PDB file of C-alpha atoms and ligand atoms in Angstrom:
ATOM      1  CA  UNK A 158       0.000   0.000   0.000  1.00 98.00           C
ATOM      2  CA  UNK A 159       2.831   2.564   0.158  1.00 98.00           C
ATOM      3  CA  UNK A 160       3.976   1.577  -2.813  1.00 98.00           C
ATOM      4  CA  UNK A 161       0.278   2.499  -4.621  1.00 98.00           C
ATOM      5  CA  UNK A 162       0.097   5.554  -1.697  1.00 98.00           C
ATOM      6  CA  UNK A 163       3.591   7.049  -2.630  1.00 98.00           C
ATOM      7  CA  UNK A 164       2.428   6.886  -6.704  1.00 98.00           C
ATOM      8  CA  UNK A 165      -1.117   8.738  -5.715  1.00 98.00           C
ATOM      9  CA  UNK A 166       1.668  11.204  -3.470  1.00 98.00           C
ATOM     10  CA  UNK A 167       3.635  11.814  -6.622  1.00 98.00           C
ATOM     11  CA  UNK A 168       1.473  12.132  -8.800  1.00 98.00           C
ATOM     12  CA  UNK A 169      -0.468  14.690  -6.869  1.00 98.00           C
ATOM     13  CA  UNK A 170       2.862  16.886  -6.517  1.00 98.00           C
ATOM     14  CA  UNK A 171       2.809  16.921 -10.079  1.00 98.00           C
ATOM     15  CA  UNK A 172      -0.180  17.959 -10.399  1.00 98.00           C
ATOM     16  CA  UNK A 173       0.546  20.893  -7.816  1.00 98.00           C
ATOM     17  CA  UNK A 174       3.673  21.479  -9.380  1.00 98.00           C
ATOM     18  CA  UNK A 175       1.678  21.671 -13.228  1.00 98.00           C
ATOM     19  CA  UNK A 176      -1.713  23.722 -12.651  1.00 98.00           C
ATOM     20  CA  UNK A 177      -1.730  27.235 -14.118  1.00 98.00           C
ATOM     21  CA  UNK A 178      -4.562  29.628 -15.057  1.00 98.00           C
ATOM     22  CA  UNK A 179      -5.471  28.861 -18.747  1.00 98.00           C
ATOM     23  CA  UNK A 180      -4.576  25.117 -18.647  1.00 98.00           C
ATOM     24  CA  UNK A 181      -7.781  22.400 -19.353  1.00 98.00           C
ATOM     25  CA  UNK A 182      -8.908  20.045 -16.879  1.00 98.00           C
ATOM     26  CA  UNK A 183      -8.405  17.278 -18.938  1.00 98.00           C
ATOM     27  CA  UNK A 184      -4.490  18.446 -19.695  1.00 98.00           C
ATOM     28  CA  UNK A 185      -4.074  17.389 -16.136  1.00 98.00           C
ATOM     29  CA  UNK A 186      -5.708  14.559 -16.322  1.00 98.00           C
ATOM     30  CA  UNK A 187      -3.332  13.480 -18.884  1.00 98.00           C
ATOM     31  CA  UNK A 188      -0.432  14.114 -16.591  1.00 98.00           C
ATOM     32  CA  UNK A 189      -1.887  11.993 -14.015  1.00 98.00           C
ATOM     33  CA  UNK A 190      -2.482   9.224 -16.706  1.00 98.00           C
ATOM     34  CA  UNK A 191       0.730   9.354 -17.426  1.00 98.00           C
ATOM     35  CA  UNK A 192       2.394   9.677 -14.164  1.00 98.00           C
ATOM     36  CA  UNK A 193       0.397   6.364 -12.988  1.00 98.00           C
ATOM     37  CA  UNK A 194       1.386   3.978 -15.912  1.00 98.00           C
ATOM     38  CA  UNK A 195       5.429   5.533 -15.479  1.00 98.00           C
ATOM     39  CA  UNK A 196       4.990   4.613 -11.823  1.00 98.00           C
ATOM     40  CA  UNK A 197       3.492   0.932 -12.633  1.00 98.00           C
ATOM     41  CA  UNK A 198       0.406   1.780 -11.264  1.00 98.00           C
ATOM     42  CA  UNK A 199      -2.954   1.722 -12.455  1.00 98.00           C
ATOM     43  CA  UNK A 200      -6.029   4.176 -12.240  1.00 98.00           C
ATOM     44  CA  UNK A 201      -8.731   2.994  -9.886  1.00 97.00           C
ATOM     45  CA  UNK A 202     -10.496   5.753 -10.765  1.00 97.00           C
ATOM     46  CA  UNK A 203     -11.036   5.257 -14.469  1.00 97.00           C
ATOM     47  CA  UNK A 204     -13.822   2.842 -15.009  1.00 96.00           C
ATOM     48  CA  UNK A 205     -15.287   2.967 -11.301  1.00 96.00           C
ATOM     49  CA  UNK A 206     -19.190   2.802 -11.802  1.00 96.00           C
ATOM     50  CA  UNK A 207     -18.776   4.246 -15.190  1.00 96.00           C
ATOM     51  CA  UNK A 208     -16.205   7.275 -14.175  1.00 98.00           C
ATOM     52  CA  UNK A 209     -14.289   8.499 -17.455  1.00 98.00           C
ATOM     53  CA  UNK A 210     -11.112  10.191 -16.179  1.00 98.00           C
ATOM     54  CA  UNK A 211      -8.109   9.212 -13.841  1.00 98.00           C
ATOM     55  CA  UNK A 212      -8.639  12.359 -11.348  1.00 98.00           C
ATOM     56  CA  UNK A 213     -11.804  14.010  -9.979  1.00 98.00           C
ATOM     57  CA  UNK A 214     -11.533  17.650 -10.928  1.00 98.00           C
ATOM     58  CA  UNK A 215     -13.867  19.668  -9.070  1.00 98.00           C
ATOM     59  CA  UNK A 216     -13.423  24.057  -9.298  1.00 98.00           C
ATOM     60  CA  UNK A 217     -14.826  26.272  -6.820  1.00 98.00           C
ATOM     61  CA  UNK A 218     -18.390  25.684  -5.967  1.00 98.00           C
ATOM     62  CA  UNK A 219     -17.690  21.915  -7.201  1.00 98.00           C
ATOM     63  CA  UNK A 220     -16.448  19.930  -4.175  1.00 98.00           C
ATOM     64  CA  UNK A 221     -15.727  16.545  -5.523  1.00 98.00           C
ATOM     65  CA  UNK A 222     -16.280  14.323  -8.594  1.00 98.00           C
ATOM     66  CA  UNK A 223     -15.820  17.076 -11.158  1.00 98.00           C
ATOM     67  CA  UNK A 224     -14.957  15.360 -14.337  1.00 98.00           C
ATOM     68  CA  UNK A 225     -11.911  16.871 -16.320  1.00 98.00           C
ATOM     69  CA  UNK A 226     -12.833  18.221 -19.786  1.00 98.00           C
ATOM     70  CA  UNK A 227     -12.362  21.287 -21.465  1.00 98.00           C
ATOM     71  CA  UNK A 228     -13.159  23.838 -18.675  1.00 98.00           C
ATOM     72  CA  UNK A 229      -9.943  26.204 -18.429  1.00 98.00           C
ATOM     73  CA  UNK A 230      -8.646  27.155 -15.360  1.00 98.00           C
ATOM     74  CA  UNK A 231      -8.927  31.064 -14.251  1.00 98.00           C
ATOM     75  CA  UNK A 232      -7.202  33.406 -11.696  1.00 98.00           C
ATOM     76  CA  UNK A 233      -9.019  32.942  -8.452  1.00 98.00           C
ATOM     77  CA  UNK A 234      -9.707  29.271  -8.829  1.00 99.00           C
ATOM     78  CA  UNK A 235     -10.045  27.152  -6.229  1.00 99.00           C
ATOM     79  CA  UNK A 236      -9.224  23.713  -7.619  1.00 98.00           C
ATOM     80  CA  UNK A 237      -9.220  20.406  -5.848  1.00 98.00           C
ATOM     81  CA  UNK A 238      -7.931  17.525  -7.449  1.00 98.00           C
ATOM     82  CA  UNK A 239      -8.369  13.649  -6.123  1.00 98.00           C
ATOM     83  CA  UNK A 240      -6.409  10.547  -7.569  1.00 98.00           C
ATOM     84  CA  UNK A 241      -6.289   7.082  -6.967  1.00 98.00           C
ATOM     85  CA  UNK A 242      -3.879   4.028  -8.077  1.00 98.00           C
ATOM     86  CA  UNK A 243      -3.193   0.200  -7.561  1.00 98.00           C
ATOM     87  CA  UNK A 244       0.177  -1.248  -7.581  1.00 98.00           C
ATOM     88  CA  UNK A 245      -0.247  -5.089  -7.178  1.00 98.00           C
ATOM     89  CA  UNK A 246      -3.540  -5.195  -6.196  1.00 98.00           C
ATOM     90  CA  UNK A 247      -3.478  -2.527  -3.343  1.00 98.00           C
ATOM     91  CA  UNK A 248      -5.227   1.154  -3.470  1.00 98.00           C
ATOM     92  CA  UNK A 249      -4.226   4.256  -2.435  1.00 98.00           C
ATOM     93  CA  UNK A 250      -6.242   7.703  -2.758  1.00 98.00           C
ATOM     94  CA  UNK A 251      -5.738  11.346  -1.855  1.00 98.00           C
ATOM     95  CA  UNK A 252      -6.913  14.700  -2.696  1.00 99.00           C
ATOM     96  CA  UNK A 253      -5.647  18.485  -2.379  1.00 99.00           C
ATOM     97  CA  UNK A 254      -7.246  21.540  -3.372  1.00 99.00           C
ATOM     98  CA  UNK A 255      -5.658  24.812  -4.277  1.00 98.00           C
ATOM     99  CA  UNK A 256      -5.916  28.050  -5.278  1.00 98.00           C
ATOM    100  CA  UNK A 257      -4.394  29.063  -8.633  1.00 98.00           C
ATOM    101  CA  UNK A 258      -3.189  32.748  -9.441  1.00 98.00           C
ATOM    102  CA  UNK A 259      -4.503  35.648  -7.368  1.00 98.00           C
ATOM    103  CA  UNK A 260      -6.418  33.444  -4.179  1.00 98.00           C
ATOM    104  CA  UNK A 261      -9.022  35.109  -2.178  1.00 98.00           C
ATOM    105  CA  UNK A 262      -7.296  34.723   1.632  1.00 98.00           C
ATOM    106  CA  UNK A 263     -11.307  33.562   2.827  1.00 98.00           C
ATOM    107  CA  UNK A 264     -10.885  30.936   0.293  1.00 98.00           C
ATOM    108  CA  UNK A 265      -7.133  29.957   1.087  1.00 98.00           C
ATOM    109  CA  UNK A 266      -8.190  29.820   5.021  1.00 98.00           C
ATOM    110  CA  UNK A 267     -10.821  27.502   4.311  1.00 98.00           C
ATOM    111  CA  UNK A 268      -8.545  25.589   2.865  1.00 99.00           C
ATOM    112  CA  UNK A 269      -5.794  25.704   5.221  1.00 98.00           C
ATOM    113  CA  UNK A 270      -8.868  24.543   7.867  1.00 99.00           C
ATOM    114  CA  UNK A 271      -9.758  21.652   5.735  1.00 99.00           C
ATOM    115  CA  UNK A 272      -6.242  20.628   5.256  1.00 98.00           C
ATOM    116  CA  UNK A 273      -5.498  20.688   9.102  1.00 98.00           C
ATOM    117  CA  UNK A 274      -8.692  19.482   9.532  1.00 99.00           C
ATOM    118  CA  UNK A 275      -7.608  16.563   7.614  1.00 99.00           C
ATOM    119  CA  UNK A 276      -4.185  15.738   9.539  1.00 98.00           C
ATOM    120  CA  UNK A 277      -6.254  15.969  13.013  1.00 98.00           C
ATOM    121  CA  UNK A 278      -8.964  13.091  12.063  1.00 99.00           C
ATOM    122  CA  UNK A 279      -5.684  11.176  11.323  1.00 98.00           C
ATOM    123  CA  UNK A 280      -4.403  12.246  14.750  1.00 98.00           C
ATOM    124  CA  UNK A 281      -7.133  11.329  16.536  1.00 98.00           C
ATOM    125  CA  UNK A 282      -7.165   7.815  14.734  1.00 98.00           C
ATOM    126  CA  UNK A 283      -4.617   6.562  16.315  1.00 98.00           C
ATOM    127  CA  UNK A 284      -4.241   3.166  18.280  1.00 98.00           C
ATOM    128  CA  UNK A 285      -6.760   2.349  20.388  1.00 98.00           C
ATOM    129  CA  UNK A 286      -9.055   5.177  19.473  1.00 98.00           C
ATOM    130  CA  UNK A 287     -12.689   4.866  18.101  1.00 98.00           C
ATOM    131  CA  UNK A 288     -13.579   5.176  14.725  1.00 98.00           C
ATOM    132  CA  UNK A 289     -16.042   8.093  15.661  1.00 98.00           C
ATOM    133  CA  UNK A 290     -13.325  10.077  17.160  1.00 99.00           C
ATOM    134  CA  UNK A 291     -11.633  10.854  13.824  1.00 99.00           C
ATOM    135  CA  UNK A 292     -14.916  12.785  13.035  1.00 98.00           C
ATOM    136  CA  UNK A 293     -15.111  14.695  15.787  1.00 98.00           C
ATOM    137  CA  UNK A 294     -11.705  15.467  15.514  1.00 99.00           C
ATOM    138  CA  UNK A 295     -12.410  17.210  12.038  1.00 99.00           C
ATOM    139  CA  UNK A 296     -15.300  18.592  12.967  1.00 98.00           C
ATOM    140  CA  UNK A 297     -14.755  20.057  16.105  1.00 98.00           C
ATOM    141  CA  UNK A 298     -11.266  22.178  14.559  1.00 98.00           C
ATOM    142  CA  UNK A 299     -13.597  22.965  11.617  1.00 98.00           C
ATOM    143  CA  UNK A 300     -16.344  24.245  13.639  1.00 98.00           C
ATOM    144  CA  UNK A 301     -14.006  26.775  15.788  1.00 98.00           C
ATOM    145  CA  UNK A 302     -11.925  28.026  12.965  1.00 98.00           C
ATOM    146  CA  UNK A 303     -15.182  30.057  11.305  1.00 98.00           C
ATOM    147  CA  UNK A 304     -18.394  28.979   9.863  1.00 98.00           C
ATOM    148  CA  UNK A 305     -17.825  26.303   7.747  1.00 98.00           C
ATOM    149  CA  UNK A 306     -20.152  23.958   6.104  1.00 98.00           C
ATOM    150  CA  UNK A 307     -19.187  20.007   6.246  1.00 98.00           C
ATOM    151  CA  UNK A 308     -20.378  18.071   3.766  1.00 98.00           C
ATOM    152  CA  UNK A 309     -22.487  14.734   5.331  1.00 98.00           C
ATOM    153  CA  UNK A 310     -23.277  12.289   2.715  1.00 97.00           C
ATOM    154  CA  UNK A 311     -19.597  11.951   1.465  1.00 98.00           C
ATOM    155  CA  UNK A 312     -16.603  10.945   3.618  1.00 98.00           C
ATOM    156  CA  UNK A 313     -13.594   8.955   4.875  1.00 98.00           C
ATOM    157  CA  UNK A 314     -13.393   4.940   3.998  1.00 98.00           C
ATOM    158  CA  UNK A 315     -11.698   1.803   4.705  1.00 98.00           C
ATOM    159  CA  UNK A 316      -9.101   1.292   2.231  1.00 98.00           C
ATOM    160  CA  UNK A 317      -6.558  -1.620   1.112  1.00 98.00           C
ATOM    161  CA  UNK A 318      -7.488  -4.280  -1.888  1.00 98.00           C
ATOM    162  CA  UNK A 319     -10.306  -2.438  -2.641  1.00 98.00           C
ATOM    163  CA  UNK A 320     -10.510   1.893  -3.108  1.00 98.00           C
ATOM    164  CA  UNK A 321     -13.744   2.065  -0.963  1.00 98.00           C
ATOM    165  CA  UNK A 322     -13.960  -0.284   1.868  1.00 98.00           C
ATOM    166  CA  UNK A 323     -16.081  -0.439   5.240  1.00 97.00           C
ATOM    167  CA  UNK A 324     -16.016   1.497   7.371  1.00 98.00           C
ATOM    168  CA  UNK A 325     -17.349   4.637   6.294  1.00 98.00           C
ATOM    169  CA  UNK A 326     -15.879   7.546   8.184  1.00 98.00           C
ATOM    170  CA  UNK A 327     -18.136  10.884   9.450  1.00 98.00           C
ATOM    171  CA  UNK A 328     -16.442  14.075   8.914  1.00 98.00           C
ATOM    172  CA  UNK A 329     -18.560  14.671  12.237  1.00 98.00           C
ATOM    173  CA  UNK A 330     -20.143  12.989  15.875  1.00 98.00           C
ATOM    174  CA  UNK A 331     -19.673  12.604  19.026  1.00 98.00           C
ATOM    175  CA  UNK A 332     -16.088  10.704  19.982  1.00 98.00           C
ATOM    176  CA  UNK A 333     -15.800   7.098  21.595  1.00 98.00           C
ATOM    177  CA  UNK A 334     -17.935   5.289  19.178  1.00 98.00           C
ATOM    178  CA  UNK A 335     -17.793   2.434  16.204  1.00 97.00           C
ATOM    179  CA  UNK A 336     -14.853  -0.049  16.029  1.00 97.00           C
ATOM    180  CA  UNK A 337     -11.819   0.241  17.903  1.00 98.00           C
ATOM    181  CA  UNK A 338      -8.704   1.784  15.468  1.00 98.00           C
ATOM    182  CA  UNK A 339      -6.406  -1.660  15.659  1.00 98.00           C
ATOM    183  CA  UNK A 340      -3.025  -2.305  13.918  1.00 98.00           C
ATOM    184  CA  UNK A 341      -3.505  -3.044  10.252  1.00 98.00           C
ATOM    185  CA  UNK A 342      -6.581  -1.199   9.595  1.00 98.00           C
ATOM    186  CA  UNK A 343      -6.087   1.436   7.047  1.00 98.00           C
ATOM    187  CA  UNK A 344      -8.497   4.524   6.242  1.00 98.00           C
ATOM    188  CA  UNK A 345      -8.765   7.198   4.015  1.00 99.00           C
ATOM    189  CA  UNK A 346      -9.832  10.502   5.884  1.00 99.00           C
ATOM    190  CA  UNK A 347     -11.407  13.173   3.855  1.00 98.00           C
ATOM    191  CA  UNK A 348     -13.424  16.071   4.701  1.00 99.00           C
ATOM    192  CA  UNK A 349     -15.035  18.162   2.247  1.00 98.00           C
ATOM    193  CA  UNK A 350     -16.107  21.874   3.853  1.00 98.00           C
ATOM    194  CA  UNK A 351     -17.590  24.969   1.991  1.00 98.00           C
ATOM    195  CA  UNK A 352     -17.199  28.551   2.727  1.00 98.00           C
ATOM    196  CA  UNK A 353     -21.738  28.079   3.494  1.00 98.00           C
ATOM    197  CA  UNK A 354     -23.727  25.191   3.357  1.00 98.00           C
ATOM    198  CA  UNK A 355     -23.091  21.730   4.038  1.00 98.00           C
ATOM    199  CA  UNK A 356     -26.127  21.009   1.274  1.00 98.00           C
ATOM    200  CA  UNK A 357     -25.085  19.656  -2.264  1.00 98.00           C
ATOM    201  CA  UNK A 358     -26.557  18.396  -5.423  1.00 98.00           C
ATOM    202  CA  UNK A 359     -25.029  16.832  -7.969  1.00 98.00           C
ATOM    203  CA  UNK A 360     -24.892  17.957 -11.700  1.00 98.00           C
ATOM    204  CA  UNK A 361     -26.601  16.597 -14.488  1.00 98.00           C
ATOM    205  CA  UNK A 362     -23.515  14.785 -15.359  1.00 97.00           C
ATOM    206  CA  UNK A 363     -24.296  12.284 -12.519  1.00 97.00           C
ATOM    207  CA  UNK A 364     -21.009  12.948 -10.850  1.00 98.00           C
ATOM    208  CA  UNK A 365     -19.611  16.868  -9.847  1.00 98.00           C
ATOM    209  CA  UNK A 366     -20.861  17.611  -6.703  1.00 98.00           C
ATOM    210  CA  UNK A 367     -21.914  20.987  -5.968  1.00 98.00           C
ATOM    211  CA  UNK A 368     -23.228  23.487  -3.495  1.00 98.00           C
ATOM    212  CA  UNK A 369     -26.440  24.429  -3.065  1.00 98.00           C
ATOM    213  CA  UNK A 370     -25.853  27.878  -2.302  1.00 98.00           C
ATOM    214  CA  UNK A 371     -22.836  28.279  -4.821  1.00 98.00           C
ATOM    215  CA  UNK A 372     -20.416  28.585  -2.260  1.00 98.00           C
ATOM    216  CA  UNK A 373     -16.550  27.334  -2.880  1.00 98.00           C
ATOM    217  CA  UNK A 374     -15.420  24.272  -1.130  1.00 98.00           C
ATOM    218  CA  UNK A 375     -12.806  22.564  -0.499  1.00 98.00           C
ATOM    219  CA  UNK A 376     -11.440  18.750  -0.271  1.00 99.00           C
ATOM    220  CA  UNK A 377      -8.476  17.308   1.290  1.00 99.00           C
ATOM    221  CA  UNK A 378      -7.427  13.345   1.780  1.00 98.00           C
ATOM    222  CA  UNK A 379      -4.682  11.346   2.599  1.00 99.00           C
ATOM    223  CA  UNK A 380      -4.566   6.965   3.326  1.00 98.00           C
ATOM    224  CA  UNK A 381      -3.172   5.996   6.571  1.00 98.00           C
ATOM    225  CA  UNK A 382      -2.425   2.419   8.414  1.00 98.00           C
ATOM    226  CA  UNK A 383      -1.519   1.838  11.720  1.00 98.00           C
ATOM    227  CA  UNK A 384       1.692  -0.081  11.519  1.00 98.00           C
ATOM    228  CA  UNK A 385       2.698  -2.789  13.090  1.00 97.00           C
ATOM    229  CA  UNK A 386       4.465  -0.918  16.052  1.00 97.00           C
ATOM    230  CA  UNK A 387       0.999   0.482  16.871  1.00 98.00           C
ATOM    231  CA  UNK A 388       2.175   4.174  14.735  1.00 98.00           C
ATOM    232  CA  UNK A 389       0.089   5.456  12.366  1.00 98.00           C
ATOM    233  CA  UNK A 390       2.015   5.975   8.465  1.00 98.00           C
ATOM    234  CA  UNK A 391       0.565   8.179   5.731  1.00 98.00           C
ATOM    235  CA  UNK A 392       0.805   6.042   2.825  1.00 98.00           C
ATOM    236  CA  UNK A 393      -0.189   8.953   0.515  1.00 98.00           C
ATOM    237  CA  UNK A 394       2.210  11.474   1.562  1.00 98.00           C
ATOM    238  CA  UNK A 395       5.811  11.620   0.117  1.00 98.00           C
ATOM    239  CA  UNK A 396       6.960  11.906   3.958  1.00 98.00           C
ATOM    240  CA  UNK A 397       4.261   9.365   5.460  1.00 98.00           C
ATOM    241  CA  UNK A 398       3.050  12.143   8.114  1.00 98.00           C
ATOM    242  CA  UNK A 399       6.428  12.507  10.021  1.00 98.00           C
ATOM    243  CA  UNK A 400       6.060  17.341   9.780  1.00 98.00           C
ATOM    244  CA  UNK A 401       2.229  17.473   9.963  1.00 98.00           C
ATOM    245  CA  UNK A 402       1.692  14.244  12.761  1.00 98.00           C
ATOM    246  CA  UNK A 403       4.617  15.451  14.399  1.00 98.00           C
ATOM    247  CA  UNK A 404       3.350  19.065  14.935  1.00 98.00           C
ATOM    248  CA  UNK A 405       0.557  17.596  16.467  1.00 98.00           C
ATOM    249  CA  UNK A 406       2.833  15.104  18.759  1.00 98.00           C
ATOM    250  CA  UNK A 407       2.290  12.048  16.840  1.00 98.00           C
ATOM    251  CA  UNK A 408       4.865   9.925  15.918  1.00 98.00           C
ATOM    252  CA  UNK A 409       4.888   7.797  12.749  1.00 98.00           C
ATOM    253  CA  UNK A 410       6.046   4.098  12.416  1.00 98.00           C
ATOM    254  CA  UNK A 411       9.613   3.809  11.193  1.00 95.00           C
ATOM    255  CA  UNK A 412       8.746   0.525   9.716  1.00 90.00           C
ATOM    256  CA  UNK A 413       7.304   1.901   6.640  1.00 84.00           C
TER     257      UNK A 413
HETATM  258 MG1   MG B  56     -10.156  10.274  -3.137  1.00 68.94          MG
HETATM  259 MG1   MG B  57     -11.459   8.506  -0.862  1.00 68.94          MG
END
């Protein structure tokens, strides 16, 4: 899994590294594509229920599932982008979103929220914790940092030999309940937040999802295991957690 969680890591930086105002969707897309089939991964993305692209590309009011195309990217954009790959059977996934030329600082805060947001449901997940707690982790940051809406019929999974695997993980709750966090288990956490509502719909294509109330959002995910020394390890990011856990006094397994 670090293997397929290091390629989705990549590949995302890439795609950091690549977006500029005036560049397609589906020019990134490419990238990805390519990226992936270097790495000896494949997409787990293209093909899932009928999903045409390797990456989700979802701009401003579009939170997730935006399919690239021929939309152009403008100054101001707030652009989230979410990839998946298997290397030998095993998944990883991850998203980022970011502004592209001249950023409104409301939308890069919510951002920066959703991000951190992000690395404190993986804090909270650690050994011995319950699964709830990684919701009310993200939710409880969210909540003081401004009024933020969290999206609640999208969230966090189980991942491993499958993309989307039980359990399904809140973005919100009350801590101390579901199944214990054990050694081995390993979870995407991903919450989705606007600048208003929580309330989406999704477009006539049958996958972007939007807001009701137009307002930007934003999306952030990384995969995690606990290892086998009881540590949590970010499989998706290039330095499996060790600055953002560790500003948060978590430690990551050295075994990865
Ligand atoms: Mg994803
Ligand atoms: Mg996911």
């Amino acid at each position: 899994m670090r293997r397929a969680g290091l390629l989705v890591g990549e590949t995302l930086a890439l795609l950091k590294d690549s977006i500029k105002v005036g560049m397609r969707t589906d020019a990134l897309d490419a990238i990805a594509a390519a990226n992936i089939k270097r790495g000896g991964g494949t997409s787990n993305f293209k093909g899932y229920h009928g999903f045409p692209a390797t990456v989700c590309i979802s701009i401003n009011d579009e939170i997730v599932h935006g399919i690239p195309g021929d939309r152009v990217i403008e100054d101001g954009d707030v652009v989230s982008i979410d990839c998946g790959a298997i290397i030998d059977g095993w998944h990883g996934d991850a998203a980022f979103s970011v502004g592209v030329g001249k950023v409104d600082p409301a939308d890069q805060k919510m951002m920066d929220v959703c991000e951190e947001s992000m690395w404190r449901g993986i804090a909270a997940g650690r050994l011995g914790a319950k699964l709830s707690d990684i919701g009310h982790a993200i939710e409880s940051y969210t909540d003081a940092q401004g009024k933020y809406g969290i999206l609640q019929e999208y969230g966090g999974h189980g991942i491993g030999t499958e993309m989307h695997q039980a359990p399904h993980v809140l973005n919100f709750g009350k801590p101390g309940f579901g199944p214990e966090i054990v050694v081995g288990m390993a979870l995407a956490i991903e919450p989705m937040i606007t600048r208003g509502t929580h309330k989406t719909k999704v477009l006539k294509d049958n996958w972007t999802v939007v807001s009701n109330d137009k307002s930007r959002g934003s999306h952030f995910e990384n995969s995690y295991c606990i290892a086998p020394d009881g540590k949590p390890f970010v499989l998706t990011s290039l330095d499996g957690g060790r600055e953002k856990l560790g500003a948060l006094g978590i430690e990551i397994s050295s075994l990865l």
